[in-house]
Coordinates of C-alpha atoms in Angstrom, one line a residue:
M29 CA -8.9 42.8 -90.4
N30 CA -9.7 42.6 -86.7
I31 CA -12.9 40.6 -87.6
K32 CA -10.9 38.1 -89.6
I33 CA -8.3 37.6 -86.8
N34 CA -11.0 37.2 -84.1
G35 CA -12.8 34.7 -86.3
F36 CA -9.6 32.8 -86.8
L37 CA -8.8 32.7 -83.1
A38 CA -12.3 31.5 -82.4
L39 CA -11.8 28.7 -84.9
V40 CA -8.5 27.7 -83.3
Y41 CA -10.2 27.8 -79.8
L42 CA -13.0 25.6 -81.1
T43 CA -10.6 23.1 -82.6
F44 CA -8.7 22.7 -79.3
A45 CA -11.9 22.5 -77.4
L46 CA -13.2 19.7 -79.6
T47 CA -9.8 17.9 -79.4
A48 CA -9.9 18.1 -75.6
C49 CA -13.4 16.6 -75.6
T50 CA -12.6 13.7 -77.9
T51 CA -9.2 12.8 -76.5
L52 CA -9.5 9.6 -74.4
P53 CA -7.7 9.4 -71.1
P54 CA -4.8 6.8 -70.9
S55 CA -5.8 3.3 -70.0
P56 CA -5.3 2.6 -66.4
K57 CA -2.5 0.2 -65.5
Q58 CA -3.8 -3.2 -64.6
P59 CA -3.3 -3.8 -60.9
A60 CA -1.1 -6.8 -59.9
P61 CA -3.1 -9.8 -58.7
S62 CA -3.5 -10.2 -55.0
W63 CA -1.5 -12.9 -53.3
E64 CA -4.5 -15.2 -53.0
K65 CA -5.1 -15.1 -56.8
R66 CA -1.4 -15.5 -57.5
E67 CA -1.1 -18.4 -55.1
V68 CA -4.0 -20.2 -56.9
A69 CA -2.3 -19.6 -60.2
L70 CA 1.0 -20.9 -59.0
Q71 CA -0.6 -24.0 -57.5
H72 CA -2.1 -24.8 -60.9
I73 CA 1.3 -25.0 -62.5
Q74 CA 1.7 -28.8 -62.3
K75 CA 3.8 -29.6 -65.5
W76 CA 7.0 -27.6 -65.8
Q77 CA 10.7 -27.8 -66.3
L78 CA 13.5 -25.6 -65.1
K79 CA 17.2 -25.3 -65.7
S80 CA 19.4 -23.8 -63.0
K81 CA 22.8 -23.5 -61.4
I82 CA 23.1 -24.2 -57.7
A83 CA 25.8 -23.6 -55.1
V84 CA 25.6 -25.5 -51.8
K85 CA 27.7 -24.6 -48.8
T86 CA 27.8 -26.5 -45.5
K87 CA 30.0 -26.0 -42.4
N88 CA 32.4 -28.6 -43.7
D89 CA 32.0 -28.6 -47.5
A90 CA 30.9 -26.7 -50.6
G91 CA 30.0 -27.5 -54.1
S92 CA 28.2 -26.4 -57.2
A93 CA 26.2 -28.1 -59.9
I94 CA 23.8 -27.6 -62.8
L95 CA 20.3 -28.7 -61.8
H96 CA 17.5 -29.7 -64.3
W97 CA 14.1 -30.3 -62.8
N98 CA 11.2 -31.9 -64.8
Q99 CA 7.9 -32.0 -63.0
R100 CA 4.7 -33.9 -64.2
N101 CA 2.0 -33.6 -61.6
D102 CA 3.3 -35.7 -58.7
R103 CA 6.2 -37.2 -60.6
Y104 CA 9.6 -35.5 -60.8
N105 CA 13.0 -36.1 -62.4
I106 CA 15.9 -34.1 -61.0
T107 CA 19.2 -34.3 -62.8
L108 CA 22.4 -32.9 -61.3
L109 CA 25.4 -32.3 -63.6
N110 CA 28.8 -31.0 -62.8
P111 CA 29.9 -27.6 -64.1
I112 CA 31.1 -29.0 -67.4
G113 CA 27.8 -30.8 -68.0
S114 CA 28.7 -34.4 -67.0
P115 CA 25.9 -36.3 -65.1
I116 CA 26.4 -36.7 -61.3
L117 CA 23.0 -38.3 -60.5
K118 CA 19.4 -38.6 -61.4
L119 CA 16.6 -38.5 -58.8
T120 CA 13.1 -39.7 -59.7
G121 CA 10.2 -39.5 -57.3
Q122 CA 6.6 -40.4 -57.3
N123 CA 4.0 -41.4 -54.7
G124 CA 6.4 -41.0 -51.8
Q125 CA 9.1 -43.3 -53.3
V126 CA 12.4 -42.1 -54.6
L127 CA 14.9 -43.8 -57.0
L128 CA 18.4 -42.4 -57.2
E129 CA 20.8 -43.3 -60.0
L130 CA 24.5 -42.3 -59.8
S131 CA 26.8 -41.8 -62.7
D132 CA 28.5 -45.1 -62.0
G133 CA 25.2 -46.9 -62.6
K134 CA 24.5 -47.7 -58.9
H135 CA 20.8 -47.4 -57.8
Y136 CA 19.4 -46.6 -54.4
Q137 CA 15.8 -46.4 -53.2
S138 CA 14.2 -44.5 -50.3
N139 CA 11.1 -42.7 -49.2
N140 CA 13.2 -39.7 -48.1
P141 CA 14.9 -37.8 -50.9
E142 CA 16.7 -35.4 -48.6
K143 CA 18.4 -38.2 -46.6
L144 CA 19.1 -40.2 -49.8
L145 CA 20.9 -37.3 -51.4
E146 CA 22.9 -36.7 -48.2
D147 CA 23.9 -40.3 -47.9
T148 CA 25.0 -40.7 -51.5
W149 CA 26.0 -37.3 -52.8
G150 CA 27.0 -35.8 -49.5
M151 CA 24.7 -32.7 -49.8
R152 CA 21.2 -32.4 -48.4
L153 CA 18.8 -30.7 -50.7
P154 CA 15.3 -29.9 -49.4
V155 CA 13.7 -31.5 -52.4
S156 CA 10.2 -31.8 -50.9
S157 CA 10.1 -28.1 -50.1
L158 CA 12.0 -27.0 -53.2
L159 CA 9.0 -28.3 -55.2
Y160 CA 7.1 -25.3 -53.9
W161 CA 9.8 -22.7 -53.3
V162 CA 11.1 -22.7 -56.8
R163 CA 7.6 -21.7 -58.0
G164 CA 7.4 -18.9 -55.4
L165 CA 5.1 -20.8 -53.1
P166 CA 5.4 -21.7 -49.4
A167 CA 5.7 -25.4 -48.8
P168 CA 2.7 -27.0 -46.9
G169 CA 2.6 -25.9 -43.3
P170 CA 2.9 -22.7 -41.3
Y171 CA 5.2 -19.9 -42.5
D172 CA 6.0 -16.2 -42.1
G173 CA 6.1 -14.4 -45.5
V174 CA 7.1 -11.0 -46.7
F175 CA 5.6 -9.8 -50.0
D176 CA 6.7 -7.2 -52.5
P177 CA 4.4 -4.5 -54.1
S178 CA 3.4 -7.0 -56.8
H179 CA 2.2 -9.5 -54.2
R180 CA 5.1 -11.9 -54.8
L181 CA 7.0 -13.5 -52.0
S182 CA 10.2 -11.7 -51.3
S183 CA 11.1 -13.9 -48.4
L184 CA 9.7 -16.5 -46.1
T185 CA 10.7 -18.4 -43.0
Q186 CA 9.5 -22.0 -42.8
Q187 CA 10.7 -25.2 -41.1
N188 CA 13.6 -23.2 -39.5
V189 CA 14.7 -22.2 -43.0
Q190 CA 14.8 -18.7 -44.6
V191 CA 14.1 -18.5 -48.3
E192 CA 14.9 -15.2 -50.1
F193 CA 13.5 -14.6 -53.5
L194 CA 16.1 -12.2 -54.8
N195 CA 14.7 -11.8 -58.4
Y196 CA 11.8 -12.9 -60.6
M197 CA 11.6 -13.5 -64.3
R198 CA 8.6 -13.6 -66.6
A199 CA 7.7 -17.1 -67.7
G200 CA 4.6 -17.5 -69.8
N201 CA 2.0 -15.2 -68.3
I202 CA 3.3 -15.2 -64.7
D203 CA 6.4 -14.1 -62.7
L204 CA 8.4 -17.0 -61.4
P205 CA 11.6 -17.0 -59.2
Q206 CA 14.9 -16.5 -61.0
M207 CA 17.3 -16.3 -58.0
L208 CA 16.8 -17.8 -54.6
K209 CA 18.9 -18.0 -51.4
I210 CA 18.0 -20.7 -48.9
T211 CA 19.6 -20.6 -45.5
S212 CA 19.3 -23.1 -42.7
P213 CA 21.3 -23.6 -39.6
S214 CA 23.5 -26.2 -41.3
M215 CA 23.5 -25.1 -45.0
Q216 CA 23.2 -22.3 -47.5
I217 CA 21.9 -22.8 -51.1
K218 CA 22.1 -20.3 -53.9
M219 CA 20.0 -21.1 -56.9
R220 CA 19.9 -19.2 -60.2
I221 CA 17.2 -20.4 -62.6
Y222 CA 17.9 -19.4 -66.2
E223 CA 15.1 -21.2 -68.0
W224 CA 11.4 -22.1 -67.3
S225 CA 9.2 -24.0 -69.7
F226 CA 5.8 -25.7 -69.5
N227 CA 3.9 -28.4 -71.3

């Protein structure tokens, strides 16, 4: 009887030993790409669309709008709509020239989108820099950046403006900003992106 029990225990021990030898360790989690790799990947996103809501506050005024942005390499179309979806204006830019069309059909041209928006809409949006900030990139020029553990920008200070990347969302195979807060001495912009698409 003792011989049978000892043999059985030996068999159980051998089974566990073989199982331990053949069990594969869990696959290691893939590390997040470094900022340098992420920056290159973001810079390669040249054809994209986003839909968002923005709130703009200045010392003397405040307003909100729906913002749709369609980017094709160096050409962009930005459409602003009021909260119920009626068009406010459309801004088209390419090769340093900007065309603005208001809802009443009036057209204006300039080589400065920020000043054009301020003169016609009454709000100054940093369009030239937003092109980069909405993708989680610094605009060209010097900046001070803070990064999260996944090597994404969590905030940056550039051109006397602070940009906070409050949240990211997965879009395709990369994380892109979902919520931004942009603060300058004269204005604060809050932007919530609810849709990214590419083609």
